[in-house]
mmCIF file with all atom_site columns, C-alpha atoms in Angstrom:
data_model
loop_
_atom_site.group_PDB
_atom_site.id
_atom_site.type_symbol
_atom_site.label_atom_id
_atom_site.label_alt_id
_atom_site.label_comp_id
_atom_site.label_asym_id
_atom_site.label_entity_id
_atom_site.label_seq_id
_atom_site.pdbx_PDB_ins_code
_atom_site.Cartn_x
_atom_site.Cartn_y
_atom_site.Cartn_z
_atom_site.occupancy
_atom_site.B_iso_or_equiv
_atom_site.pdbx_formal_charge
_atom_site.auth_seq_id
_atom_site.auth_comp_id
_atom_site.auth_asym_id
_atom_site.auth_atom_id
_atom_site.pdbx_PDB_model_num
ATOM 1   C CA . MET A 1 1   ? -24.075 16.317  0.684   1.00 48.00 ? 1   MET A CA 1
ATOM 2   C CA . SER A 1 2   ? -20.787 13.340  1.676   1.00 62.00 ? 2   SER A CA 1
ATOM 3   C CA . ARG A 1 3   ? -19.525 14.370  5.496   1.00 84.00 ? 3   ARG A CA 1
ATOM 4   C CA . ILE A 1 4   ? -15.878 13.199  3.967   1.00 87.00 ? 4   ILE A CA 1
ATOM 5   C CA . GLY A 1 5   ? -16.544 14.448  -0.422  1.00 88.00 ? 5   GLY A CA 1
ATOM 6   C CA . LYS A 1 6   ? -17.464 18.059  0.799   1.00 89.00 ? 6   LYS A CA 1
ATOM 7   C CA . LEU A 1 7   ? -14.490 19.051  2.959   1.00 92.00 ? 7   LEU A CA 1
ATOM 8   C CA . PRO A 1 8   ? -11.893 20.806  1.152   1.00 93.00 ? 8   PRO A CA 1
ATOM 9   C CA . ILE A 1 9   ? -8.427  19.685  0.330   1.00 93.00 ? 9   ILE A CA 1
ATOM 10  C CA . GLN A 1 10  ? -5.712  22.475  1.286   1.00 93.00 ? 10  GLN A CA 1
ATOM 11  C CA . VAL A 1 11  ? -1.935  21.964  -0.923  1.00 93.00 ? 11  VAL A CA 1
ATOM 12  C CA . PRO A 1 12  ? 0.030   22.818  1.074   1.00 92.00 ? 12  PRO A CA 1
ATOM 13  C CA . ALA A 1 13  ? 3.477   24.453  -0.544  1.00 91.00 ? 13  ALA A CA 1
ATOM 14  C CA . GLY A 1 14  ? 6.033   22.633  -2.681  1.00 91.00 ? 14  GLY A CA 1
ATOM 15  C CA . VAL A 1 15  ? 3.209   20.295  -4.011  1.00 93.00 ? 15  VAL A CA 1
ATOM 16  C CA . THR A 1 16  ? 1.853   20.872  -7.336  1.00 93.00 ? 16  THR A CA 1
ATOM 17  C CA . VAL A 1 17  ? -0.879  19.195  -8.505  1.00 93.00 ? 17  VAL A CA 1
ATOM 18  C CA . THR A 1 18  ? -2.677  18.579  -12.405 1.00 93.00 ? 18  THR A CA 1
ATOM 19  C CA . ILE A 1 19  ? -5.836  17.377  -13.613 1.00 92.00 ? 19  ILE A CA 1
ATOM 20  C CA . LYS A 1 20  ? -6.306  16.465  -16.882 1.00 92.00 ? 20  LYS A CA 1
ATOM 21  C CA . GLU A 1 21  ? -8.853  14.082  -18.886 1.00 87.00 ? 21  GLU A CA 1
ATOM 22  C CA . GLY A 1 22  ? -9.892  12.623  -14.645 1.00 87.00 ? 22  GLY A CA 1
ATOM 23  C CA . LEU A 1 23  ? -6.506  11.938  -13.989 1.00 94.00 ? 23  LEU A CA 1
ATOM 24  C CA . VAL A 1 24  ? -4.936  14.262  -10.508 1.00 94.00 ? 24  VAL A CA 1
ATOM 25  C CA . THR A 1 25  ? -1.373  13.837  -10.668 1.00 95.00 ? 25  THR A CA 1
ATOM 26  C CA . VAL A 1 26  ? 0.426   14.862  -7.498  1.00 95.00 ? 26  VAL A CA 1
ATOM 27  C CA . LYS A 1 27  ? 3.772   15.523  -7.132  1.00 95.00 ? 27  LYS A CA 1
ATOM 28  C CA . GLY A 1 28  ? 5.252   17.143  -3.834  1.00 93.00 ? 28  GLY A CA 1
ATOM 29  C CA . PRO A 1 29  ? 9.491   16.677  -2.025  1.00 93.00 ? 29  PRO A CA 1
ATOM 30  C CA . LYS A 1 30  ? 8.404   12.491  -1.430  1.00 92.00 ? 30  LYS A CA 1
ATOM 31  C CA . GLY A 1 31  ? 7.662   11.459  -4.604  1.00 91.00 ? 31  GLY A CA 1
ATOM 32  C CA . GLU A 1 32  ? 4.999   11.308  -7.136  1.00 93.00 ? 32  GLU A CA 1
ATOM 33  C CA . LEU A 1 33  ? 0.865   10.093  -7.473  1.00 94.00 ? 33  LEU A CA 1
ATOM 34  C CA . SER A 1 34  ? -1.590  9.979   -9.789  1.00 95.00 ? 34  SER A CA 1
ATOM 35  C CA . GLN A 1 35  ? -4.778  8.528   -9.411  1.00 94.00 ? 35  GLN A CA 1
ATOM 36  C CA . GLU A 1 36  ? -7.188  7.901   -12.048 1.00 95.00 ? 36  GLU A CA 1
ATOM 37  C CA . VAL A 1 37  ? -11.123 9.274   -11.313 1.00 94.00 ? 37  VAL A CA 1
ATOM 38  C CA . ASN A 1 38  ? -14.574 8.197   -12.441 1.00 92.00 ? 38  ASN A CA 1
ATOM 39  C CA . PRO A 1 39  ? -15.782 10.609  -14.890 1.00 92.00 ? 39  PRO A CA 1
ATOM 40  C CA . ASP A 1 40  ? -18.951 11.695  -13.088 1.00 91.00 ? 40  ASP A CA 1
ATOM 41  C CA . ILE A 1 41  ? -17.010 12.922  -10.156 1.00 92.00 ? 41  ILE A CA 1
ATOM 42  C CA . LYS A 1 42  ? -15.508 16.909  -10.795 1.00 93.00 ? 42  LYS A CA 1
ATOM 43  C CA . VAL A 1 43  ? -12.142 17.679  -9.174  1.00 92.00 ? 43  VAL A CA 1
ATOM 44  C CA . GLU A 1 44  ? -11.655 21.181  -8.957  1.00 92.00 ? 44  GLU A CA 1
ATOM 45  C CA . LEU A 1 45  ? -8.105  23.063  -7.835  1.00 91.00 ? 45  LEU A CA 1
ATOM 46  C CA . ASN A 1 46  ? -8.912  26.395  -7.136  1.00 91.00 ? 46  ASN A CA 1
ATOM 47  C CA . ASP A 1 47  ? -5.979  29.167  -5.445  1.00 91.00 ? 47  ASP A CA 1
ATOM 48  C CA . GLY A 1 48  ? -4.569  26.239  -3.375  1.00 90.00 ? 48  GLY A CA 1
ATOM 49  C CA . VAL A 1 49  ? -7.504  24.657  -2.628  1.00 94.00 ? 49  VAL A CA 1
ATOM 50  C CA . ILE A 1 50  ? -8.572  21.369  -4.115  1.00 94.00 ? 50  ILE A CA 1
ATOM 51  C CA . THR A 1 51  ? -12.714 20.701  -4.297  1.00 94.00 ? 51  THR A CA 1
ATOM 52  C CA . VAL A 1 52  ? -14.166 17.238  -5.537  1.00 93.00 ? 52  VAL A CA 1
ATOM 53  C CA . THR A 1 53  ? -18.449 17.527  -6.053  1.00 92.00 ? 53  THR A CA 1
ATOM 54  C CA . ARG A 1 54  ? -20.773 15.261  -7.525  1.00 92.00 ? 54  ARG A CA 1
ATOM 55  C CA . PRO A 1 55  ? -23.511 15.223  -10.060 1.00 92.00 ? 55  PRO A CA 1
ATOM 56  C CA . THR A 1 56  ? -26.659 13.694  -8.203  1.00 91.00 ? 56  THR A CA 1
ATOM 57  C CA . GLU A 1 57  ? -27.820 12.361  -4.849  1.00 90.00 ? 57  GLU A CA 1
ATOM 58  C CA . GLN A 1 58  ? -27.484 8.844   -6.715  1.00 91.00 ? 58  GLN A CA 1
ATOM 59  C CA . LYS A 1 59  ? -26.060 5.777   -3.935  1.00 91.00 ? 59  LYS A CA 1
ATOM 60  C CA . ASN A 1 60  ? -23.183 5.239   -6.739  1.00 92.00 ? 60  ASN A CA 1
ATOM 61  C CA . HIS A 1 61  ? -22.558 8.500   -6.879  1.00 91.00 ? 61  HIS A CA 1
ATOM 62  C CA . ARG A 1 62  ? -22.568 9.153   -3.059  1.00 90.00 ? 62  ARG A CA 1
ATOM 63  C CA . ALA A 1 63  ? -19.985 6.508   -2.675  1.00 91.00 ? 63  ALA A CA 1
ATOM 64  C CA . LEU A 1 64  ? -17.422 7.932   -5.457  1.00 92.00 ? 64  LEU A CA 1
ATOM 65  C CA . HIS A 1 65  ? -17.298 11.429  -3.347  1.00 92.00 ? 65  HIS A CA 1
ATOM 66  C CA . GLY A 1 66  ? -16.164 10.274  -0.239  1.00 92.00 ? 66  GLY A CA 1
ATOM 67  C CA . LEU A 1 67  ? -14.107 7.440   -2.182  1.00 93.00 ? 67  LEU A CA 1
ATOM 68  C CA . TYR A 1 68  ? -12.107 10.173  -4.137  1.00 94.00 ? 68  TYR A CA 1
ATOM 69  C CA . ARG A 1 69  ? -11.848 12.882  -1.753  1.00 94.00 ? 69  ARG A CA 1
ATOM 70  C CA . SER A 1 70  ? -10.249 10.394  0.625   1.00 95.00 ? 70  SER A CA 1
ATOM 71  C CA . LEU A 1 71  ? -7.589  9.014   -2.309  1.00 95.00 ? 71  LEU A CA 1
ATOM 72  C CA . ILE A 1 72  ? -7.059  12.560  -3.254  1.00 95.00 ? 72  ILE A CA 1
ATOM 73  C CA . ASN A 1 73  ? -6.392  13.569  0.221   1.00 95.00 ? 73  ASN A CA 1
ATOM 74  C CA . ASN A 1 74  ? -4.037  10.860  1.130   1.00 95.00 ? 74  ASN A CA 1
ATOM 75  C CA . MET A 1 75  ? -2.151  11.101  -2.059  1.00 95.00 ? 75  MET A CA 1
ATOM 76  C CA . VAL A 1 76  ? -1.402  15.294  -1.262  1.00 95.00 ? 76  VAL A CA 1
ATOM 77  C CA . ILE A 1 77  ? -0.175  14.144  2.342   1.00 95.00 ? 77  ILE A CA 1
ATOM 78  C CA . GLY A 1 78  ? 2.629   11.260  0.881   1.00 94.00 ? 78  GLY A CA 1
ATOM 79  C CA . VAL A 1 79  ? 3.812   13.159  -1.443  1.00 95.00 ? 79  VAL A CA 1
ATOM 80  C CA . SER A 1 80  ? 4.474   15.817  1.690   1.00 94.00 ? 80  SER A CA 1
ATOM 81  C CA . GLU A 1 81  ? 4.634   13.904  4.448   1.00 94.00 ? 81  GLU A CA 1
ATOM 82  C CA . GLY A 1 82  ? 4.918   10.701  3.842   1.00 94.00 ? 82  GLY A CA 1
ATOM 83  C CA . TYR A 1 83  ? 3.388   7.700   5.765   1.00 96.00 ? 83  TYR A CA 1
ATOM 84  C CA . LYS A 1 84  ? 5.616   5.140   7.927   1.00 96.00 ? 84  LYS A CA 1
ATOM 85  C CA . LYS A 1 85  ? 4.698   2.017   9.844   1.00 96.00 ? 85  LYS A CA 1
ATOM 86  C CA . GLU A 1 86  ? 6.914   -0.585  12.200  1.00 96.00 ? 86  GLU A CA 1
ATOM 87  C CA . LEU A 1 87  ? 6.406   -4.040  12.672  1.00 96.00 ? 87  LEU A CA 1
ATOM 88  C CA . GLU A 1 88  ? 7.225   -6.063  15.677  1.00 95.00 ? 88  GLU A CA 1
ATOM 89  C CA . LEU A 1 89  ? 8.242   -9.934  15.338  1.00 95.00 ? 89  LEU A CA 1
ATOM 90  C CA . VAL A 1 90  ? 7.378   -11.098 18.596  1.00 93.00 ? 90  VAL A CA 1
ATOM 91  C CA . GLY A 1 91  ? 8.336   -14.838 19.133  1.00 91.00 ? 91  GLY A CA 1
ATOM 92  C CA . VAL A 1 92  ? 11.850  -16.931 20.291  1.00 91.00 ? 92  VAL A CA 1
ATOM 93  C CA . GLY A 1 93  ? 14.384  -16.432 17.686  1.00 90.00 ? 93  GLY A CA 1
ATOM 94  C CA . TYR A 1 94  ? 11.785  -14.632 15.036  1.00 94.00 ? 94  TYR A CA 1
ATOM 95  C CA . ARG A 1 95  ? 14.427  -12.822 13.733  1.00 94.00 ? 95  ARG A CA 1
ATOM 96  C CA . VAL A 1 96  ? 14.894  -10.406 9.664   1.00 95.00 ? 96  VAL A CA 1
ATOM 97  C CA . THR A 1 97  ? 17.239  -8.401  8.062   1.00 95.00 ? 97  THR A CA 1
ATOM 98  C CA . ASN A 1 98  ? 17.226  -6.803  4.801   1.00 94.00 ? 98  ASN A CA 1
ATOM 99  C CA . THR A 1 99  ? 19.538  -6.554  1.628   1.00 94.00 ? 99  THR A CA 1
ATOM 100 C CA . GLY A 1 100 ? 18.645  -3.336  -0.355  1.00 93.00 ? 100 GLY A CA 1
ATOM 101 C CA . GLN A 1 101 ? 14.814  -4.470  -1.142  1.00 94.00 ? 101 GLN A CA 1
ATOM 102 C CA . LEU A 1 102 ? 15.046  -7.645  -0.072  1.00 95.00 ? 102 LEU A CA 1
ATOM 103 C CA . LEU A 1 103 ? 13.581  -8.363  3.366   1.00 95.00 ? 103 LEU A CA 1
ATOM 104 C CA . ASP A 1 104 ? 15.028  -12.164 5.333   1.00 95.00 ? 104 ASP A CA 1
ATOM 105 C CA . LEU A 1 105 ? 12.332  -13.007 7.708   1.00 94.00 ? 105 LEU A CA 1
ATOM 106 C CA . SER A 1 106 ? 13.591  -16.588 9.709   1.00 94.00 ? 106 SER A CA 1
ATOM 107 C CA . LEU A 1 107 ? 9.885   -16.971 11.478  1.00 93.00 ? 107 LEU A CA 1
ATOM 108 C CA . GLY A 1 108 ? 10.187  -19.908 12.800  1.00 92.00 ? 108 GLY A CA 1
ATOM 109 C CA . TYR A 1 109 ? 9.652   -22.175 10.209  1.00 93.00 ? 109 TYR A CA 1
ATOM 110 C CA . THR A 1 110 ? 12.150  -24.512 8.471   1.00 95.00 ? 110 THR A CA 1
ATOM 111 C CA . HIS A 1 111 ? 13.139  -22.389 5.575   1.00 96.00 ? 111 HIS A CA 1
ATOM 112 C CA . ASN A 1 112 ? 13.969  -18.558 5.290   1.00 95.00 ? 112 ASN A CA 1
ATOM 113 C CA . ILE A 1 113 ? 10.602  -16.517 3.895   1.00 95.00 ? 113 ILE A CA 1
ATOM 114 C CA . TYR A 1 114 ? 12.340  -13.598 1.369   1.00 96.00 ? 114 TYR A CA 1
ATOM 115 C CA . LEU A 1 115 ? 10.379  -10.879 0.156   1.00 95.00 ? 115 LEU A CA 1
ATOM 116 C CA . GLN A 1 116 ? 11.464  -8.528  -2.416  1.00 96.00 ? 116 GLN A CA 1
ATOM 117 C CA . LEU A 1 117 ? 9.706   -5.318  -1.852  1.00 95.00 ? 117 LEU A CA 1
ATOM 118 C CA . PRO A 1 118 ? 9.055   -2.534  -4.292  1.00 94.00 ? 118 PRO A CA 1
ATOM 119 C CA . ASN A 1 119 ? 11.329  0.414   -4.848  1.00 94.00 ? 119 ASN A CA 1
ATOM 120 C CA . GLU A 1 120 ? 8.620   3.482   -4.278  1.00 93.00 ? 120 GLU A CA 1
ATOM 121 C CA . ILE A 1 121 ? 9.328   1.916   0.060   1.00 94.00 ? 121 ILE A CA 1
ATOM 122 C CA . LYS A 1 122 ? 12.012  2.634   1.850   1.00 95.00 ? 122 LYS A CA 1
ATOM 123 C CA . VAL A 1 123 ? 12.741  -0.425  4.468   1.00 95.00 ? 123 VAL A CA 1
ATOM 124 C CA . GLU A 1 124 ? 15.214  -0.305  7.970   1.00 94.00 ? 124 GLU A CA 1
ATOM 125 C CA . THR A 1 125 ? 15.436  -3.454  10.311  1.00 94.00 ? 125 THR A CA 1
ATOM 126 C CA . LYS A 1 126 ? 16.276  -2.823  13.604  1.00 93.00 ? 126 LYS A CA 1
ATOM 127 C CA . SER A 1 127 ? 18.046  -5.898  15.952  1.00 92.00 ? 127 SER A CA 1
ATOM 128 C CA . GLU A 1 128 ? 18.888  -4.720  19.325  1.00 90.00 ? 128 GLU A CA 1
ATOM 129 C CA . ARG A 1 129 ? 20.011  -7.277  21.847  1.00 90.00 ? 129 ARG A CA 1
ATOM 130 C CA . ASN A 1 130 ? 17.003  -7.819  24.703  1.00 91.00 ? 130 ASN A CA 1
ATOM 131 C CA . LYS A 1 131 ? 14.195  -6.099  22.675  1.00 92.00 ? 131 LYS A CA 1
ATOM 132 C CA . ASN A 1 132 ? 12.320  -7.902  19.713  1.00 93.00 ? 132 ASN A CA 1
ATOM 133 C CA . PRO A 1 133 ? 13.281  -6.861  15.898  1.00 94.00 ? 133 PRO A CA 1
ATOM 134 C CA . LEU A 1 134 ? 11.529  -4.017  14.153  1.00 95.00 ? 134 LEU A CA 1
ATOM 135 C CA . ILE A 1 135 ? 11.010  -3.783  10.093  1.00 95.00 ? 135 ILE A CA 1
ATOM 136 C CA . ILE A 1 136 ? 10.337  0.147   9.213   1.00 96.00 ? 136 ILE A CA 1
ATOM 137 C CA . LEU A 1 137 ? 8.713   0.934   6.003   1.00 96.00 ? 137 LEU A CA 1
ATOM 138 C CA . GLU A 1 138 ? 8.331   4.315   4.639   1.00 95.00 ? 138 GLU A CA 1
ATOM 139 C CA . SER A 1 139 ? 6.599   5.556   1.400   1.00 95.00 ? 139 SER A CA 1
ATOM 140 C CA . ALA A 1 140 ? 4.641   7.757   -0.358  1.00 95.00 ? 140 ALA A CA 1
ATOM 141 C CA . ASP A 1 141 ? 1.646   5.592   -1.182  1.00 95.00 ? 141 ASP A CA 1
ATOM 142 C CA . LYS A 1 142 ? -0.258  5.042   1.840   1.00 95.00 ? 142 LYS A CA 1
ATOM 143 C CA . GLN A 1 143 ? -2.630  1.774   -0.843  1.00 95.00 ? 143 GLN A CA 1
ATOM 144 C CA . LEU A 1 144 ? 0.752   0.916   -0.926  1.00 95.00 ? 144 LEU A CA 1
ATOM 145 C CA . ILE A 1 145 ? 2.249   0.187   2.458   1.00 96.00 ? 145 ILE A CA 1
ATOM 146 C CA . GLY A 1 146 ? -0.569  -1.118  3.859   1.00 95.00 ? 146 GLY A CA 1
ATOM 147 C CA . GLN A 1 147 ? -1.116  -3.548  1.580   1.00 96.00 ? 147 GLN A CA 1
ATOM 148 C CA . VAL A 1 148 ? 2.693   -4.596  1.871   1.00 96.00 ? 148 VAL A CA 1
ATOM 149 C CA . CYS A 1 149 ? 2.449   -4.384  5.818   1.00 96.00 ? 149 CYS A CA 1
ATOM 150 C CA . ALA A 1 150 ? -0.420  -6.756  5.488   1.00 96.00 ? 150 ALA A CA 1
ATOM 151 C CA . LYS A 1 151 ? 1.493   -9.688  3.000   1.00 96.00 ? 151 LYS A CA 1
ATOM 152 C CA . ILE A 1 152 ? 3.986   -9.613  5.841   1.00 95.00 ? 152 ILE A CA 1
ATOM 153 C CA . ARG A 1 153 ? 1.895   -9.779  8.504   1.00 95.00 ? 153 ARG A CA 1
ATOM 154 C CA . SER A 1 154 ? 0.207   -12.479 6.604   1.00 95.00 ? 154 SER A CA 1
ATOM 155 C CA . PHE A 1 155 ? 3.817   -14.806 7.384   1.00 95.00 ? 155 PHE A CA 1
ATOM 156 C CA . ARG A 1 156 ? 2.836   -15.197 11.178  1.00 94.00 ? 156 ARG A CA 1
ATOM 157 C CA . LYS A 1 157 ? 0.104   -12.991 12.479  1.00 94.00 ? 157 LYS A CA 1
ATOM 158 C CA . PRO A 1 158 ? 0.042   -13.135 16.349  1.00 93.00 ? 158 PRO A CA 1
ATOM 159 C CA . GLU A 1 159 ? -1.873  -15.805 18.263  1.00 92.00 ? 159 GLU A CA 1
ATOM 160 C CA . PRO A 1 160 ? -4.570  -15.013 20.398  1.00 93.00 ? 160 PRO A CA 1
ATOM 161 C CA . TYR A 1 161 ? -1.857  -17.028 23.644  1.00 92.00 ? 161 TYR A CA 1
ATOM 162 C CA . LYS A 1 162 ? 1.132   -16.151 23.745  1.00 90.00 ? 162 LYS A CA 1
ATOM 163 C CA . GLY A 1 163 ? 1.171   -13.399 21.779  1.00 89.00 ? 163 GLY A CA 1
ATOM 164 C CA . LYS A 1 164 ? 4.082   -14.684 19.252  1.00 93.00 ? 164 LYS A CA 1
ATOM 165 C CA . GLY A 1 165 ? 3.778   -13.094 14.947  1.00 94.00 ? 165 GLY A CA 1
ATOM 166 C CA . ILE A 1 166 ? 4.156   -10.214 13.581  1.00 95.00 ? 166 ILE A CA 1
ATOM 167 C CA . LYS A 1 167 ? 2.695   -6.862  14.724  1.00 94.00 ? 167 LYS A CA 1
ATOM 168 C CA . PHE A 1 168 ? 2.542   -2.905  14.459  1.00 95.00 ? 168 PHE A CA 1
ATOM 169 C CA . VAL A 1 169 ? 4.139   -1.101  16.853  1.00 93.00 ? 169 VAL A CA 1
ATOM 170 C CA . GLY A 1 170 ? 1.452   -0.227  19.740  1.00 91.00 ? 170 GLY A CA 1
ATOM 171 C CA . GLU A 1 171 ? -0.635  -2.612  18.224  1.00 89.00 ? 171 GLU A CA 1
ATOM 172 C CA . VAL A 1 172 ? -2.948  -4.593  21.360  1.00 90.00 ? 172 VAL A CA 1
ATOM 173 C CA . ILE A 1 173 ? -3.486  -8.623  21.239  1.00 90.00 ? 173 ILE A CA 1
ATOM 174 C CA . ARG A 1 174 ? -6.119  -9.808  22.951  1.00 91.00 ? 174 ARG A CA 1
ATOM 175 C CA . ARG A 1 175 ? -5.314  -12.841 25.031  1.00 90.00 ? 175 ARG A CA 1
ATOM 176 C CA . LYS A 1 176 ? -6.702  -16.027 25.832  1.00 90.00 ? 176 LYS A CA 1
ATOM 177 C CA . SER A 1 177 ? -6.123  -17.858 28.690  1.00 88.00 ? 177 SER A CA 1
ATOM 178 C CA . GLY A 1 178 ? -5.331  -21.362 27.906  1.00 84.00 ? 178 GLY A CA 1
ATOM 179 C CA . LYS A 1 179 ? -7.157  -24.569 28.632  1.00 85.00 ? 179 LYS A CA 1
ATOM 180 C CA . SER A 1 180 ? -5.866  -24.604 32.693  1.00 78.00 ? 180 SER A CA 1
ATOM 181 C CA . ALA A 1 181 ? -8.624  -21.538 33.081  1.00 64.00 ? 181 ALA A CA 1
ATOM 182 C CA . GLY A 1 182 ? -11.397 -23.339 32.018  1.00 58.00 ? 182 GLY A CA 1
ATOM 183 C CA . LYS A 1 183 ? -11.204 -26.294 34.735  1.00 59.00 ? 183 LYS A CA 1
ATOM 184 C CA . SER A 1 184 ? -11.762 -24.300 37.844  1.00 57.00 ? 184 SER A CA 1
ATOM 185 C CA . GLY A 1 185 ? -13.963 -25.205 40.307  1.00 55.00 ? 185 GLY A CA 1
ATOM 186 C CA . LYS A 1 186 ? -13.989 -29.369 39.521  1.00 55.00 ? 186 LYS A CA 1
ATOM 187 C CA . SER A 1 187 ? -12.269 -31.001 41.827  1.00 53.00 ? 187 SER A CA 1
ATOM 188 C CA . ALA A 1 188 ? -8.353  -31.906 41.213  1.00 54.00 ? 188 ALA A CA 1
ATOM 189 C CA . GLY A 1 189 ? -8.368  -35.733 42.176  1.00 55.00 ? 189 GLY A CA 1
ATOM 190 C CA . LYS A 1 190 ? -11.557 -38.115 41.180  1.00 53.00 ? 190 LYS A CA 1
#
C-alpha cells in the first residue's frame, strides 16, 4: 500500500467536499478548487474523512494513488488555511512595486519587467529602508502560487558569488569563493 495514498484526509469545519463523476470540488472560506481524478482511482467521503483507494497493485495505479491523495489534501488545506510565499530581492537598486495585480520589477536590466498575476493570487510588496524589498503572495491554490513564484524567480536567479537575485525568505544560497581562493600557495611575483 502507498504510504501517502493510504493516509485519510480530515475535512475541517467550514469546508465542503463534493465528489461527482471523477471531479472532486472543495469549497472553503478562502475559495473553491476542483480536481479531475483518474476513473481508476476511487475517492470516498465518509463522516468528514476523505479516503483514496486504488483497484490494483500496478505501478501506474500506485503512482496515481499517492498523487491524487496529495492533490486533494493540498486543496483542503488551501481553501481552509491558504498558502503564503515570500520572495526577497537581494541586490543594489533592485526594486518592486505593484498596482493591483500588475507587478513592476526593477532588477538591473535596461527595462523594468512587468508581470500580470492571476486574480486567484493576492500580492503585496514591501520596501523598507536598509532592508531588501519583499514580494508576499497568498493563494488557496498551491500549484498556482508555486508556478508564479518560479516565474518571478526565473527573472533573476540567485547567483553563488555575491548572492544577488530573487530568493525565498529563509532560503540559504550556497556561496562560492571567487578566483582569489584558487591561487593560494603560489608566489605573488616571479
